[in-house]
PDB file of C-alpha atoms in Angstrom:
ATOM      1  CA  PHE A   1      44.852 -93.498-101.255  1.00  0.00           C
ATOM      2  CA  THR A   2      46.558 -92.889 -97.895  1.00  0.00           C
ATOM      3  CA  LEU A   3      47.517 -96.560 -97.664  1.00  0.00           C
ATOM      4  CA  ALA A   4      49.078 -96.435-101.145  1.00  0.00           C
ATOM      5  CA  GLU A   5      51.098 -93.359-100.116  1.00  0.00           C
ATOM      6  CA  ALA A   6      52.400 -95.149 -97.016  1.00  0.00           C
ATOM      7  CA  GLN A   7      53.299 -98.255 -99.016  1.00  0.00           C
ATOM      8  CA  ILE A   8      55.207 -96.179-101.568  1.00  0.00           C
ATOM      9  CA  ALA A   9      57.074 -94.427 -98.751  1.00  0.00           C
ATOM     10  CA  THR A  10      58.125 -97.807 -97.343  1.00  0.00           C
ATOM     11  CA  GLN A  11      59.137 -99.161-100.777  1.00  0.00           C
ATOM     12  CA  LYS A  12      56.254-101.669-100.979  1.00  0.00           C
ATOM     13  CA  GLY A  13      55.484-101.169-104.656  1.00  0.00           C
ATOM     14  CA  ASP A  14      53.352-104.267-105.295  1.00  0.00           C
ATOM     15  CA  LYS A  15      51.101-103.533-102.324  1.00  0.00           C
ATOM     16  CA  ALA A  16      50.869 -99.866-103.314  1.00  0.00           C
ATOM     17  CA  ILE A  17      49.701-100.883-106.799  1.00  0.00           C
ATOM     18  CA  VAL A  18      46.857-102.928-105.282  1.00  0.00           C
ATOM     19  CA  SER A  19      45.866-100.102-102.922  1.00  0.00           C
ATOM     20  CA  ALA A  20      45.961 -97.454-105.653  1.00  0.00           C
ATOM     21  CA  ARG A  21      43.899 -99.658-107.996  1.00  0.00           C
ATOM     22  CA  ARG A  22      41.287-100.188-105.276  1.00  0.00           C
ATOM     23  CA  GLY A  23      41.065 -96.442-104.740  1.00  0.00           C
ATOM     24  CA  LEU A  24      40.752 -95.834-108.476  1.00  0.00           C
ATOM     25  CA  ALA A  25      37.968 -98.409-108.701  1.00  0.00           C
ATOM     26  CA  LEU A  26      35.972 -96.134-106.402  1.00  0.00           C
ATOM     27  CA  SER A  27      37.097 -92.858-107.954  1.00  0.00           C
ATOM     28  CA  PRO A  28      38.439 -93.421-111.491  1.00  0.00           C
ATOM     29  CA  ALA A  29      38.851 -89.703-112.225  1.00  0.00           C
ATOM     30  CA  SER A  30      41.276 -89.122-109.347  1.00  0.00           C
ATOM     31  CA  THR A  31      44.534 -87.530-110.476  1.00  0.00           C
ATOM     32  CA  THR A  32      46.012 -88.326-107.059  1.00  0.00           C
ATOM     33  CA  GLY A  33      45.190 -91.987-107.567  1.00  0.00           C
ATOM     34  CA  GLN A  34      46.725 -92.009-111.053  1.00  0.00           C
ATOM     35  CA  ASP A  35      49.873 -90.292-109.722  1.00  0.00           C
ATOM     36  CA  LEU A  36      50.192 -92.832-106.904  1.00  0.00           C
ATOM     37  CA  LEU A  37      49.647 -95.715-109.290  1.00  0.00           C
ATOM     38  CA  ALA A  38      52.399 -94.356-111.555  1.00  0.00           C
ATOM     39  CA  LYS A  39      54.804 -94.041-108.600  1.00  0.00           C
ATOM     40  CA  ALA A  40      54.010 -97.581-107.473  1.00  0.00           C
ATOM     41  CA  TYR A  41      54.595 -98.973-110.953  1.00  0.00           C
ATOM     42  CA  ARG A  42      57.904 -97.109-111.205  1.00  0.00           C
ATOM     43  CA  LEU A  43      58.898 -98.527-107.814  1.00  0.00           C
ATOM     44  CA  THR A  44      58.369-102.050-109.182  1.00  0.00           C
ATOM     45  CA  GLY A  45      60.163-101.245-112.445  1.00  0.00           C
ATOM     46  CA  ASP A  46      57.014-101.449-114.610  1.00  0.00           C
ATOM     47  CA  ILE A  47      57.744 -98.370-116.715  1.00  0.00           C
ATOM     48  CA  ALA A  48      55.097 -99.069-119.389  1.00  0.00           C
ATOM     49  CA  ASN A  49      52.229 -99.068-116.873  1.00  0.00           C
ATOM     50  CA  ALA A  50      53.771 -96.110-115.016  1.00  0.00           C
ATOM     51  CA  GLU A  51      53.745 -94.088-118.221  1.00  0.00           C
ATOM     52  CA  LYS A  52      50.154 -95.140-118.930  1.00  0.00           C
ATOM     53  CA  ALA A  53      49.042 -93.914-115.465  1.00  0.00           C
ATOM     54  CA  GLU A  54      50.996 -90.665-115.897  1.00  0.00           C
ATOM     55  CA  LYS A  55      49.345 -90.101-119.285  1.00  0.00           C
ATOM     56  CA  GLU A  56      45.886 -90.618-117.755  1.00  0.00           C
ATOM     57  CA  ALA A  57      46.702 -88.151-114.940  1.00  0.00           C
ATOM     58  CA  ARG A  58      47.852 -85.539-117.494  1.00  0.00           C
ATOM     59  CA  SER A  59      44.700 -86.123-119.529  1.00  0.00           C
ATOM     60  CA  LEU A  60      42.511 -85.585-116.462  1.00  0.00           C
ATOM     61  CA  ARG A  61      44.353 -82.391-115.538  1.00  0.00           C
ATOM     62  CA  ALA A  62      44.023 -81.020-119.083  1.00  0.00           C
ATOM     63  CA  TYR A  63      40.335 -81.828-119.408  1.00  0.00           C
ATOM     64  CA  LYS A  64      38.202 -78.695-119.044  1.00  0.00           C
ATOM     65  CA  GLY A  65      34.791 -79.988-120.071  1.00  0.00           C
ATOM     66  CA  THR A  66      35.293 -79.547-123.804  1.00  0.00           C
ATOM     67  CA  GLY A  67      36.129 -82.113-126.419  1.00  0.00           C
ATOM     68  CA  ASP A  68      36.439 -85.785-125.610  1.00  0.00           C
ATOM     69  CA  ALA A  69      36.381 -86.831-121.975  1.00  0.00           C
ATOM     70  CA  PRO A  70      39.363 -88.758-120.629  1.00  0.00           C
ATOM     71  CA  ASP A  71      38.797 -92.456-120.063  1.00  0.00           C
ATOM     72  CA  ALA A  72      38.616 -92.072-116.281  1.00  0.00           C
ATOM     73  CA  LEU A  73      35.742 -89.600-116.563  1.00  0.00           C
ATOM     74  CA  ARG A  74      33.953 -91.831-119.068  1.00  0.00           C
ATOM     75  CA  LEU A  75      34.441 -94.751-116.690  1.00  0.00           C
ATOM     76  CA  GLU A  76      32.960 -92.731-113.840  1.00  0.00           C
ATOM     77  CA  ARG A  77      29.972 -91.759-116.014  1.00  0.00           C
ATOM     78  CA  GLY A  78      29.522 -95.361-117.122  1.00  0.00           C
ATOM     79  CA  ASN A  79      29.559 -96.543-113.516  1.00  0.00           C
ATOM     80  CA  ALA A  80      26.958 -93.933-112.542  1.00  0.00           C
ATOM     81  CA  LEU A  81      24.740 -94.933-115.479  1.00  0.00           C
ATOM     82  CA  LEU A  82      25.128 -98.617-114.608  1.00  0.00           C
ATOM     83  CA  LYS A  83      24.112 -97.887-111.019  1.00  0.00           C
ATOM     84  CA  ALA A  84      21.096 -95.929-112.313  1.00  0.00           C
ATOM     85  CA  GLU A  85      20.168 -98.985-114.423  1.00  0.00           C
ATOM     86  CA  LYS A  86      20.659 -97.092-117.689  1.00  0.00           C
ATOM     87  CA  PHE A  87      22.417-100.069-119.196  1.00  0.00           C
ATOM     88  CA  LYS A  88      22.514 -99.053-122.881  1.00  0.00           C
ATOM     89  CA  GLU A  89      23.923 -95.622-122.032  1.00  0.00           C
ATOM     90  CA  ALA A  90      26.483 -97.158-119.668  1.00  0.00           C
ATOM     91  CA  LEU A  91      27.518 -99.660-122.321  1.00  0.00           C
ATOM     92  CA  ALA A  92      28.081 -96.828-124.805  1.00  0.00           C
ATOM     93  CA  GLU A  93      30.464 -95.078-122.370  1.00  0.00           C
ATOM     94  CA  TYR A  94      32.392 -98.272-121.662  1.00  0.00           C
ATOM     95  CA  LEU A  95      32.708 -99.206-125.345  1.00  0.00           C
ATOM     96  CA  VAL A  96      34.283 -95.842-126.218  1.00  0.00           C
ATOM     97  CA  ILE A  97      37.015 -96.639-123.694  1.00  0.00           C
ATOM     98  CA  VAL A  98      37.434-100.259-124.815  1.00  0.00           C
ATOM     99  CA  LYS A  99      37.762 -99.105-128.426  1.00  0.00           C
ATOM    100  CA  ARG A 100      40.765 -96.967-127.383  1.00  0.00           C
ATOM    101  CA  ASP A 101      42.232 -99.325-124.800  1.00  0.00           C
ATOM    102  CA  LEU A 102      41.592-103.072-124.934  1.00  0.00           C
ATOM    103  CA  THR A 103      43.308-103.496-121.558  1.00  0.00           C
ATOM    104  CA  ASN A 104      41.103-101.191-119.475  1.00  0.00           C
ATOM    105  CA  ALA A 105      39.783-103.743-116.973  1.00  0.00           C
ATOM    106  CA  GLY A 106      37.239-101.324-115.477  1.00  0.00           C
ATOM    107  CA  ALA A 107      35.670-100.578-118.864  1.00  0.00           C
ATOM    108  CA  LEU A 108      35.691-104.247-119.871  1.00  0.00           C
ATOM    109  CA  GLU A 109      34.051-105.183-116.578  1.00  0.00           C
ATOM    110  CA  GLY A 110      31.458-102.404-116.885  1.00  0.00           C
ATOM    111  CA  ALA A 111      30.641-103.376-120.475  1.00  0.00           C
ATOM    112  CA  GLY A 112      30.237-106.984-119.368  1.00  0.00           C
ATOM    113  CA  LEU A 113      27.912-106.033-116.525  1.00  0.00           C
ATOM    114  CA  ALA A 114      25.819-103.762-118.766  1.00  0.00           C
ATOM    115  CA  LEU A 115      25.538-106.510-121.379  1.00  0.00           C
ATOM    116  CA  TRP A 116      24.610-108.984-118.642  1.00  0.00           C
ATOM    117  CA  ALA A 117      21.793-106.700-117.528  1.00  0.00           C
ATOM    118  CA  LEU A 118      20.645-106.461-121.163  1.00  0.00           C
ATOM    119  CA  ASN A 119      20.476-110.295-121.278  1.00  0.00           C
ATOM    120  CA  GLU A 120      23.417-110.574-123.675  1.00  0.00           C
ATOM    121  CA  ARG A 121      24.999-113.284-121.525  1.00  0.00           C
ATOM    122  CA  GLY A 122      27.417-114.770-124.069  1.00  0.00           C
ATOM    123  CA  THR A 123      28.903-111.430-125.079  1.00  0.00           C
ATOM    124  CA  ALA A 124      28.894-110.300-121.448  1.00  0.00           C
ATOM    125  CA  SER A 125      30.921-113.347-120.397  1.00  0.00           C
ATOM    126  CA  GLY A 126      33.526-112.516-123.036  1.00  0.00           C
ATOM    127  CA  TYR A 127      33.968-108.979-121.697  1.00  0.00           C
ATOM    128  CA  LEU A 128      34.019-110.164-118.069  1.00  0.00           C
ATOM    129  CA  ASN A 129      36.622-112.834-118.802  1.00  0.00           C
ATOM    130  CA  GLU A 130      38.752-110.288-120.649  1.00  0.00           C
ATOM    131  CA  ALA A 131      38.491-107.937-117.655  1.00  0.00           C
ATOM    132  CA  LEU A 132      39.801-110.748-115.433  1.00  0.00           C
ATOM    133  CA  ARG A 133      42.626-111.434-117.872  1.00  0.00           C
ATOM    134  CA  CYS A 134      43.680-107.783-117.473  1.00  0.00           C
ATOM    135  CA  ASP A 135      43.062-107.673-113.713  1.00  0.00           C
ATOM    136  CA  PRO A 136      42.257-110.970-111.954  1.00  0.00           C
ATOM    137  CA  ASP A 137      40.960-109.143-108.869  1.00  0.00           C
ATOM    138  CA  ARG A 138      37.900-107.472-110.473  1.00  0.00           C
ATOM    139  CA  VAL A 139      35.254-108.317-107.868  1.00  0.00           C
ATOM    140  CA  ARG A 140      32.120-107.495-109.858  1.00  0.00           C
ATOM    141  CA  ALA A 141      33.334-109.546-112.826  1.00  0.00           C
ATOM    142  CA  ARG A 142      34.070-112.484-110.524  1.00  0.00           C
ATOM    143  CA  PHE A 143      30.599-112.283-108.964  1.00  0.00           C
ATOM    144  CA  ALA A 144      28.862-112.160-112.356  1.00  0.00           C
ATOM    145  CA  LEU A 145      30.894-115.070-113.737  1.00  0.00           C
ATOM    146  CA  GLY A 146      30.366-117.022-110.518  1.00  0.00           C
ATOM    147  CA  PHE A 147      26.609-116.636-110.815  1.00  0.00           C
ATOM    148  CA  ALA A 148      26.757-117.497-114.529  1.00  0.00           C
ATOM    149  CA  ALA A 149      28.702-120.665-113.801  1.00  0.00           C
ATOM    150  CA  GLN A 150      26.222-121.730-111.139  1.00  0.00           C
ATOM    151  CA  GLU A 151      23.245-120.959-113.426  1.00  0.00           C
ATOM    152  CA  ASN A 152      24.813-123.373-115.924  1.00  0.00           C
ATOM    153  CA  GLY A 153      25.397-126.100-113.328  1.00  0.00           C
ATOM    154  CA  LEU A 154      29.145-125.436-113.088  1.00  0.00           C
ATOM    155  CA  PHE A 155      29.126-125.242-109.316  1.00  0.00           C
ATOM    156  CA  GLN A 156      32.866-125.709-108.774  1.00  0.00           C
ATOM    157  CA  ALA A 157      33.697-122.925-111.250  1.00  0.00           C
ATOM    158  CA  GLY A 158      31.200-120.649-109.498  1.00  0.00           C
ATOM    159  CA  THR A 159      32.655-121.522-106.108  1.00  0.00           C
ATOM    160  CA  ASN A 160      36.169-120.780-107.407  1.00  0.00           C
ATOM    161  CA  HIS A 161      35.110-117.279-108.491  1.00  0.00           C
ATOM    162  CA  PHE A 162      33.427-116.588-105.154  1.00  0.00           C
ATOM    163  CA  SER A 163      36.450-117.918-103.216  1.00  0.00           C
ATOM    164  CA  HIS A 164      38.733-115.561-105.116  1.00  0.00           C
ATOM    165  CA  VAL A 165      36.474-112.640-104.175  1.00  0.00           C
ATOM    166  CA  THR A 166      36.719-113.475-100.473  1.00  0.00           C
ATOM    167  CA  LYS A 167      40.530-113.560-100.734  1.00  0.00           C
ATOM    168  CA  VAL A 168      40.670-110.194-102.475  1.00  0.00           C
ATOM    169  CA  GLN A 169      37.915-108.588-100.422  1.00  0.00           C
ATOM    170  CA  PRO A 170      37.463-110.423 -97.115  1.00  0.00           C
ATOM    171  CA  SER A 171      34.447-108.223 -96.287  1.00  0.00           C
ATOM    172  CA  ASN A 172      32.512-110.291 -98.860  1.00  0.00           C
ATOM    173  CA  ALA A 173      33.113-113.546 -96.966  1.00  0.00           C
ATOM    174  CA  LEU A 174      30.080-115.155 -95.402  1.00  0.00           C
TER     175      LEU A 174
END
């Protein structure tokens, strides 16, 4: 999040949004990340998304382990369950979020990946494509759709997904 802070300080709102989103992809329950994302959105004039990030930060601060977990904590749990290959449990976490917020790219991506692992390829592709509609830079969604395209003989479509990944995350380039 240090890079996002520096970009906000130098009035580089668009770049700060990208940096804050990358940090939140790694740590979705970070109030610092949500605060930085809100500041970056305000810097670019995107008040609706700024207010959404501020609301999520307030929700995280208010959460004390009782009642319903904020979306960021559910997303973190879903990611941990996905990593542990507990796909049905991960899917359940992601779907609670998606039910509340149809634009949560992380939850859509996670649901798509869990469904993919459960061999529900058609439904998974729908969730992954929706995640990309919300955030075109979702790397895991791009990888999954790239592999799906290649499995179906759509080599150019697969290559396009992989090329986008290398632009967004050059460390994935061969």
